[in-house]
Short mmCIF file of C-alpha atoms and ligand atoms in Angstrom, two decimals:
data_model
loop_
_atom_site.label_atom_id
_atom_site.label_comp_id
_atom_site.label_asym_id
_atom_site.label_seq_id
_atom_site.Cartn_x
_atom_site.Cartn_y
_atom_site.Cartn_z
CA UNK A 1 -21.00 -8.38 -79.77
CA UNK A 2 -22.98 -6.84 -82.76
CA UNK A 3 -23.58 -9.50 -85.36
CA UNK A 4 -26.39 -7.35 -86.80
CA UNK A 5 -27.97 -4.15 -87.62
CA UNK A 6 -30.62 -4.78 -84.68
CA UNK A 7 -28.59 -5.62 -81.99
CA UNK A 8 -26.54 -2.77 -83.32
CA UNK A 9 -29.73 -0.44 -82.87
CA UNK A 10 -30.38 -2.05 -79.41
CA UNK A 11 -26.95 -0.98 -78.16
CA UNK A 12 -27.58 2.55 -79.59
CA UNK A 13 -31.10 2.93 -77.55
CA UNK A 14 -29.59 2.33 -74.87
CA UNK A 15 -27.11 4.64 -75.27
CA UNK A 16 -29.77 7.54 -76.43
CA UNK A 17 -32.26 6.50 -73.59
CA UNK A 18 -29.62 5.79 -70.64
CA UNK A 19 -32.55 6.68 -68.36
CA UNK A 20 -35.03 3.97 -70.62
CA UNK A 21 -36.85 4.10 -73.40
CA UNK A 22 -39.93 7.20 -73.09
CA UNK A 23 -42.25 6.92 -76.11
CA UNK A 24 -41.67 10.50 -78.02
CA UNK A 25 -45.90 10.22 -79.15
CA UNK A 26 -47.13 9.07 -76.11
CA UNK A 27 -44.56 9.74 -73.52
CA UNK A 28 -45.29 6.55 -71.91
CA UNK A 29 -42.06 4.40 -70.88
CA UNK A 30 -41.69 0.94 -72.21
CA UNK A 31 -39.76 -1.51 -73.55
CA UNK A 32 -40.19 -0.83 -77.26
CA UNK A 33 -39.97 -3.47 -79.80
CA UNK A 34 -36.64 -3.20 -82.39
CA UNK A 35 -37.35 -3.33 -85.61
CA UNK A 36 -34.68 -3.38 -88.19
CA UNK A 37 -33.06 -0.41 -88.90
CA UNK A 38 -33.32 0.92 -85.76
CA UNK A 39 -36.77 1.71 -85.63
CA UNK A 40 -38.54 0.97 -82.08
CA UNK A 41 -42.31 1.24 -81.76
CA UNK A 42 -43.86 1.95 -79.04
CA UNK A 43 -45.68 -1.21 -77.97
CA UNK A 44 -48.61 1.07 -76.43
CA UNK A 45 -49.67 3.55 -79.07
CA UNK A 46 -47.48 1.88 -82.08
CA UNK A 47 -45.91 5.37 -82.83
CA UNK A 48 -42.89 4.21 -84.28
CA UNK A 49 -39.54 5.89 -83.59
CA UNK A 50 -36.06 5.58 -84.64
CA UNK A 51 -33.20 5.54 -82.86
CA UNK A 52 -30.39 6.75 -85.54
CA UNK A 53 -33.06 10.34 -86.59
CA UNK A 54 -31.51 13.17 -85.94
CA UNK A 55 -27.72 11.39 -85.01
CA UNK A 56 -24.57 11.28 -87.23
CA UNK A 57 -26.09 7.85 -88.29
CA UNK A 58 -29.79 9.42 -89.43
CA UNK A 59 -30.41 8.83 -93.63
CA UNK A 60 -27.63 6.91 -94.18
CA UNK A 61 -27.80 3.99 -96.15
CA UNK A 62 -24.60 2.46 -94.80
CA UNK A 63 -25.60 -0.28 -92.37
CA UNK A 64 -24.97 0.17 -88.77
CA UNK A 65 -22.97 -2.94 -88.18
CA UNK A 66 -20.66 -0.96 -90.96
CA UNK A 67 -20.73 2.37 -88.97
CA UNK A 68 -19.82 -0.25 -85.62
CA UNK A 69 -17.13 -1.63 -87.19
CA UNK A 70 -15.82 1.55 -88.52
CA UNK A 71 -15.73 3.04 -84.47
CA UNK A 72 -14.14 0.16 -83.66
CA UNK A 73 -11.19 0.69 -86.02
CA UNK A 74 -10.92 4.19 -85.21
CA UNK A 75 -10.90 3.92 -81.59
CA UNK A 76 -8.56 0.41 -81.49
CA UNK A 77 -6.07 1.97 -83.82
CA UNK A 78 -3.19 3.84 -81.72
CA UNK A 79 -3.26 6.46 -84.42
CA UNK A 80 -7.11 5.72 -85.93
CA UNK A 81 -6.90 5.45 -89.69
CA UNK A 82 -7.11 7.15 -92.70
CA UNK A 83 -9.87 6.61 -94.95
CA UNK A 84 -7.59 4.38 -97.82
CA UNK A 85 -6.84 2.53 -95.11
CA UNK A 86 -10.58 1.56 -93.84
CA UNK A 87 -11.51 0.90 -97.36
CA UNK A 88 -8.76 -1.29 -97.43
CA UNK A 89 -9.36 -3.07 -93.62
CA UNK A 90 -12.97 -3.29 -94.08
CA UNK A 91 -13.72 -3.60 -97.73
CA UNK A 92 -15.96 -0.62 -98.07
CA UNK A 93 -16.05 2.10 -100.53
CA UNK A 94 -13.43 5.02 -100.19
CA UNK A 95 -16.58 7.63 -100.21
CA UNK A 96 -18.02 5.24 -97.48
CA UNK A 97 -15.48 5.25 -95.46
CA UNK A 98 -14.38 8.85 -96.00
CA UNK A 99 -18.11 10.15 -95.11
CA UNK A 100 -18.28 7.76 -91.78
CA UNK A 101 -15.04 9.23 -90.26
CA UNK A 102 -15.43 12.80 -91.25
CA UNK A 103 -19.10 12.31 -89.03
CA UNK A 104 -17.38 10.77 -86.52
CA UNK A 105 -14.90 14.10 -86.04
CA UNK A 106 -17.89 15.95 -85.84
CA UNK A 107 -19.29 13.74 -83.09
CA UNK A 108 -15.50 13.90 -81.34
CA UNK A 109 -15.89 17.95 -80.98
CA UNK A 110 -18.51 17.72 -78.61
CA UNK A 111 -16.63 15.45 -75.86
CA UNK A 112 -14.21 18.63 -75.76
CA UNK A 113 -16.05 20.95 -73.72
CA UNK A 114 -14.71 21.50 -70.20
CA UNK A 115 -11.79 24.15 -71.04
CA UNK A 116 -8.38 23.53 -69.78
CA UNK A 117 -7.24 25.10 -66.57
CA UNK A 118 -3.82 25.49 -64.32
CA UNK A 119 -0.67 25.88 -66.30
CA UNK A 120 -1.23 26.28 -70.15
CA UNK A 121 1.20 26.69 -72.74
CA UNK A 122 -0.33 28.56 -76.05
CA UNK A 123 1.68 28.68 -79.12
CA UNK A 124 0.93 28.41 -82.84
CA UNK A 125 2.50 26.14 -85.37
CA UNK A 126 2.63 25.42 -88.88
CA UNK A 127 1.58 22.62 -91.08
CA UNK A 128 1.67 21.98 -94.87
CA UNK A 129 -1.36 21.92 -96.74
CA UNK A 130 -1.67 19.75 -99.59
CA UNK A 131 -0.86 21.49 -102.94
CA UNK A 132 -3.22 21.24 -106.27
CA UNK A 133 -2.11 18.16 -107.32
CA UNK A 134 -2.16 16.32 -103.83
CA UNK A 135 1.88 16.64 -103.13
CA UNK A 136 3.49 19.28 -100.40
CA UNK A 137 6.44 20.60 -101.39
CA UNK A 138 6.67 23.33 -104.14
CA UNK A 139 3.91 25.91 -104.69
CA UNK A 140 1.99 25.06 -101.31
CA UNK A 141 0.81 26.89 -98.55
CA UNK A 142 1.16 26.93 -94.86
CA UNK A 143 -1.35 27.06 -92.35
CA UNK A 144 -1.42 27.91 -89.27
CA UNK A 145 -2.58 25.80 -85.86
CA UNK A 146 -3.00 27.23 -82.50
CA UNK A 147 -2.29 24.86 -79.52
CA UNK A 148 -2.78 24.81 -76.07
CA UNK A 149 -1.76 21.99 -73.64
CA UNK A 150 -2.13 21.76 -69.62
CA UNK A 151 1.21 21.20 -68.05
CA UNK A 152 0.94 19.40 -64.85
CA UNK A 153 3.06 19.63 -61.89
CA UNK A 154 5.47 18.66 -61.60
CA UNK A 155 5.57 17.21 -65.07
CA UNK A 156 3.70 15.65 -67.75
CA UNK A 157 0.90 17.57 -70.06
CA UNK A 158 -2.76 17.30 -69.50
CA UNK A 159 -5.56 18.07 -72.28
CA UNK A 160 -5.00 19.70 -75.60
CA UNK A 161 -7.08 21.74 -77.57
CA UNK A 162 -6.11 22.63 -81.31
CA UNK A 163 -7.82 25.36 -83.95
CA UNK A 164 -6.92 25.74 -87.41
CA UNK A 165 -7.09 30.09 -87.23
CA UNK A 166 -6.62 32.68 -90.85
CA UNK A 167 -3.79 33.98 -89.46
CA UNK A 168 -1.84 34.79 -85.92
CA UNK A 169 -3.52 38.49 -85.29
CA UNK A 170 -4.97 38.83 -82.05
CA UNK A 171 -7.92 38.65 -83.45
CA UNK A 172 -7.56 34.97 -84.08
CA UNK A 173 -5.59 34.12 -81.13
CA UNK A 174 -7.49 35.66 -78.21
CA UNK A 175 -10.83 34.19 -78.81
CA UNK A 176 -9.35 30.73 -79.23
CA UNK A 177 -8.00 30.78 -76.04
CA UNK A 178 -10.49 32.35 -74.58
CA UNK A 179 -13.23 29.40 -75.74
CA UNK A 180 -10.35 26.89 -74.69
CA UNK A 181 -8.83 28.06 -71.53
CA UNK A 182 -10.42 29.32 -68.21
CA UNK A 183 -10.21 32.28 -66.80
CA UNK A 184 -7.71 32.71 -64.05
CA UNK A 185 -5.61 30.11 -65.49
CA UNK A 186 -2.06 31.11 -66.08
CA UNK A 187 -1.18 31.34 -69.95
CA UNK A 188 2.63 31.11 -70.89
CA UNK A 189 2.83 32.35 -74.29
CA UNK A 190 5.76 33.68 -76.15
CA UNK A 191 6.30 37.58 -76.46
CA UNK A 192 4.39 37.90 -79.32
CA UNK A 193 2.03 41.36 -78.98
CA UNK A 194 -1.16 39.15 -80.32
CA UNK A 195 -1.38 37.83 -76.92
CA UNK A 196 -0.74 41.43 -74.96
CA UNK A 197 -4.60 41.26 -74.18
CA UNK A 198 -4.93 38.06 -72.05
CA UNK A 199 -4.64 40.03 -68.97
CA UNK A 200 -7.77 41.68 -70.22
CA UNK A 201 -9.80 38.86 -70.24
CA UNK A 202 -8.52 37.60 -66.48
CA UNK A 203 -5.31 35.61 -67.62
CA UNK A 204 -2.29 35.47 -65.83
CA UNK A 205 0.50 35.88 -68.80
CA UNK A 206 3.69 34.57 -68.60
CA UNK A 207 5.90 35.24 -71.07
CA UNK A 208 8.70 32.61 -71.83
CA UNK A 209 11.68 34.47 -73.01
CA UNK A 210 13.82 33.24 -75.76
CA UNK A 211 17.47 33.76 -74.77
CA UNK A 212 19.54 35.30 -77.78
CA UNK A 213 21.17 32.27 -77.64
CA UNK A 214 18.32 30.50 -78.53
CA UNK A 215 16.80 28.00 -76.10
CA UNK A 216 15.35 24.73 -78.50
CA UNK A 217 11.81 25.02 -78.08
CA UNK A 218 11.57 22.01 -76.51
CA UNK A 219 13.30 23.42 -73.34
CA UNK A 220 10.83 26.72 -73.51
CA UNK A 221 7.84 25.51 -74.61
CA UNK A 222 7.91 21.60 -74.15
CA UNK A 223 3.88 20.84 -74.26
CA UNK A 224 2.98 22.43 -77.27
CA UNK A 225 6.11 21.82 -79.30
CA UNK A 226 5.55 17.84 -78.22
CA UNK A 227 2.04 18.15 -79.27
CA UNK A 228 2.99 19.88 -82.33
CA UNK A 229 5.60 17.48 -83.78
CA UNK A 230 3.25 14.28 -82.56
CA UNK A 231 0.64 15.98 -85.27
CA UNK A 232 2.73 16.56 -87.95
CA UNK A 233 4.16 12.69 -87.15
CA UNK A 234 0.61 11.42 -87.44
CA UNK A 235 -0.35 13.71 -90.59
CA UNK A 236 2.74 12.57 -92.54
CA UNK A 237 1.99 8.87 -90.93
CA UNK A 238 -1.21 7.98 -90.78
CA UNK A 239 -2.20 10.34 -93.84
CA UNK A 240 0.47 10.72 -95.95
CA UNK A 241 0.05 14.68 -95.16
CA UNK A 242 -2.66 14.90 -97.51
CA UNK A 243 -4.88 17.07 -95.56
CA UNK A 244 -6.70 20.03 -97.31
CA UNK A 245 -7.54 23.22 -95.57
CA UNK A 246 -11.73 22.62 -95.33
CA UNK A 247 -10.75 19.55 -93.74
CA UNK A 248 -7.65 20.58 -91.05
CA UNK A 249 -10.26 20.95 -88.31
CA UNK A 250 -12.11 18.21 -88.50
CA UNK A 251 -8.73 16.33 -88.43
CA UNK A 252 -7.32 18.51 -85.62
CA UNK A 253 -10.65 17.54 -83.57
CA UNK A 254 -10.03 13.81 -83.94
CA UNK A 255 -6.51 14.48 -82.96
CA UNK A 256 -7.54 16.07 -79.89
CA UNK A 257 -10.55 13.42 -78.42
CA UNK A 258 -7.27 10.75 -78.95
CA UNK A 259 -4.22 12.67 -77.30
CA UNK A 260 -6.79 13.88 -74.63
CA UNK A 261 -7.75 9.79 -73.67
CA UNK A 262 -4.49 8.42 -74.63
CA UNK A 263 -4.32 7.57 -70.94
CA UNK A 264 -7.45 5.51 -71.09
CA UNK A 265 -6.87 1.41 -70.22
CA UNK A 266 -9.68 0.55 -72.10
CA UNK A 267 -10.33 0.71 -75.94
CA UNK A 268 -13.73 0.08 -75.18
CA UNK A 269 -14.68 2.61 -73.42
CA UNK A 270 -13.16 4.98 -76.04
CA UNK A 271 -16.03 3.31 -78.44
CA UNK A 272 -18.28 3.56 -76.38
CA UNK A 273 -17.09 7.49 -75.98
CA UNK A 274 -17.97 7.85 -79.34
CA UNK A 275 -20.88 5.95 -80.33
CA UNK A 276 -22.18 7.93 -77.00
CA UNK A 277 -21.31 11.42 -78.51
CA UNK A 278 -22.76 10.11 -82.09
CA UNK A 279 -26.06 9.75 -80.81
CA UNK A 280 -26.36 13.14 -79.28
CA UNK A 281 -24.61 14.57 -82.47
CA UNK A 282 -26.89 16.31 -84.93
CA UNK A 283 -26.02 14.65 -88.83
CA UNK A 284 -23.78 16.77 -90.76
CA UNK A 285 -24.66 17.17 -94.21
CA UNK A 286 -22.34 15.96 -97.50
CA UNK A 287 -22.41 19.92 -97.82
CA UNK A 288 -20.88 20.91 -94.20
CA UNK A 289 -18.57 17.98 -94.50
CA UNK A 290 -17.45 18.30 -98.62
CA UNK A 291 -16.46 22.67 -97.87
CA UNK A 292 -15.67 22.18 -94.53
CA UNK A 293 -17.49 22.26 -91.61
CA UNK A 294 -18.62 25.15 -89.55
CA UNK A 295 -17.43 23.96 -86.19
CA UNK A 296 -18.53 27.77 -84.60
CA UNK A 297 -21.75 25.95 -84.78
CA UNK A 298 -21.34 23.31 -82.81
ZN1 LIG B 1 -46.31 5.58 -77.54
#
C-alpha cells in the first residue's frame, strides 16, 4: 500500500487532518498538493506545511516508507521485535532501528489513558537489569515493576498498566495507582503497609491473605503474576533480557499498548493505532530517549 515516501505522507495527512486538510497560514481548507517529504502546500496562499513537524517522525532523515515498514513489523509481530532483529528483517542500521522503536514507545504511552476500573489486582515484581558488561547474573541489580491488571467477571483479565518505580514505599506505590486506577474501583493488594492509604484516596482495599501454608501466587493473585511472568518471558525472548534501567519504561509501555489489544482481529488496525498516536506525538529527542525518557511529561 505505500510504495513511497509520498503516498506514505498522504496516508499520514489523513491521519493528522481526519476532519481535512485546514491550511495552518491561511486557515482555508483544501486539498493541498504532496510534495515529497511530506510537505503539503497550500494550493491557495502556497504556505507550505509539513505533515511529519512536530510528530515522532519530524527531522528525521530516515525515510518514511522505512518508519512504515518498521510499524508494520512491530505491530504484525506477536511479540514486536527487538532492535537486532529489525536491523536484521529490514536491513537498516542498528542505531536506525533502535531510535525508530524507542519513538514509537513514546507514541504507545499516549493510547493508555482511560485508567482501569472494577476489580484490580496491584502487586509489584522484580526484573533483572542488565549488568556492566550486558549479562544478568552476578553483580546485577533488581528493579522493581508495579502492575495492575482488571480482572473481569467471572474470569479473564482486562487492561494492564505497568511502571518501573525507585523502590516499593508508599510513596512510589500510591501515586501509581492512583494515575492508573479509578477511584471507587476495588484494589486487591497484598498486606503490605505501602498500600494502607488507598482507602484515603476512595479505594476499596482488599487484602488477599497469604495462608501460612503458602497459597502459589497464581491462586492469590492470578492477573498480575500472569502478567508478570508473560514480561519476563518476552524480556528473556524477544530481548535476550538486555534491558537497562533508562530504558525499562519505555519497554514496559510497549508491553502494555500490546497485552492491552492482544484481543484485536486485526493487525491493521493496531498500525494504524500507532501511526495515529505518532502523529499526535511530540518528537522525542536522542537526549530524552539515550538517559531515559521522562514519561511524567507526557
Ligand atoms: Zn493557505
Amino acid at each position: 500500500m505505500f510504495p513511497d515516501d509520498r503516498t506514505c505522507a498522504c496516508y499520514l495527512s489523513l491521519l493528522r487532518w481526519p476532519d481535512g486538510f485546514v491550511c495552518p497560514s491561511c486557515k482555508i481548507a483544501s486539498t493541498p498538493w504532496n510534495e515529497s517529504r511530506g510537505r503539503l502546500t497550500c494550493p491557495t496562499c502556497r504556505h507550505e506545511a509539513s505533515v511529519t513537524a512536530g510528530t515522532i517522525f519530524d527531522k528525521t532523515r530516515t525515510s518514511l516508507t522505512t518508519w512504515f515498514e518498521g510499524a508494520w513489523h512491530v505491530t504484525t509481530a506477536k511479540n514486536g521485535m527487538s532492535a537486532k532483529t529489525l536491523e536484521r528483517t529490514m536491513g537498516i542500521s542498528y542505531k536506525v532501528a533502535w531510535m525508530m522503536l524507542h519513538r514509537f514507545r513514546v507514541a504507545m504511552v499516549n493510547t493508555e489513558r482511560k485508567q482501569l476500573s472494577g476489580n484490580v489486582e496491584v502487586d509489584e515484581t522484580y526484573v533483572y537489569d542488565e549488568g556492566p558488561d550486558g549479562k544478568r547474573g552476578r553483580g546485577t541489580t533488581k528493579s522493581i515493576v508495579a502492575i495492575a491488571v482488571e480482572m473481569m467477571a467471572p474470569k479473564g483479565f482486562g487492561r494492564v498498566r505497568m511502571r518501573y518505580v525507585p523502590d516499593a514505599s508508599g510513596k512510589s506505590l500510591l501515586p501509581f495507582v492512583r494515575d492508573v486506577v479509578a477511584p471507587g474501583s476495588v484494589v486487591r493488594t497484598d498486606g503490605w503497609k505501602a498500600y494502607n492509604r488507598l482507602p484515603d484516596y476512595g479505594y476499596t482495599r482488599e487484602i488477599v491473605v497469604l495462608s501460612s501454608s503458602g497459597d502459589p501466587a497464581h491462586v492469590s493473585m492470578p492477573g498480575v503474576h500472569r502478567v508478570s511472568s508473560l514480561l519476563k518471558r518476552w524480556f528473556l525472548g524477544t530481548h535476550q533480557g538486555s534491558i537497562s534501567p533508562n530504558h525499562l519504561q519505555s519497554y514496559l509501555e510497549e508491553y502494555t499498548f500490546r497485552f492491552n489489544r492482544r484481543t484485536s482481529k486485526s493487525r491493521g488496525l493496531l498500525f494504524r493505532r500507532l501511526l495515529e498516536q505518532a502523529v499526535v506525538t511530540n518528537p522525542a529527542t536522542m537526549a530524552d530517549i539515550i538517559h531515559g525518557y521522562d514519561w511524567k511529561s507526557v
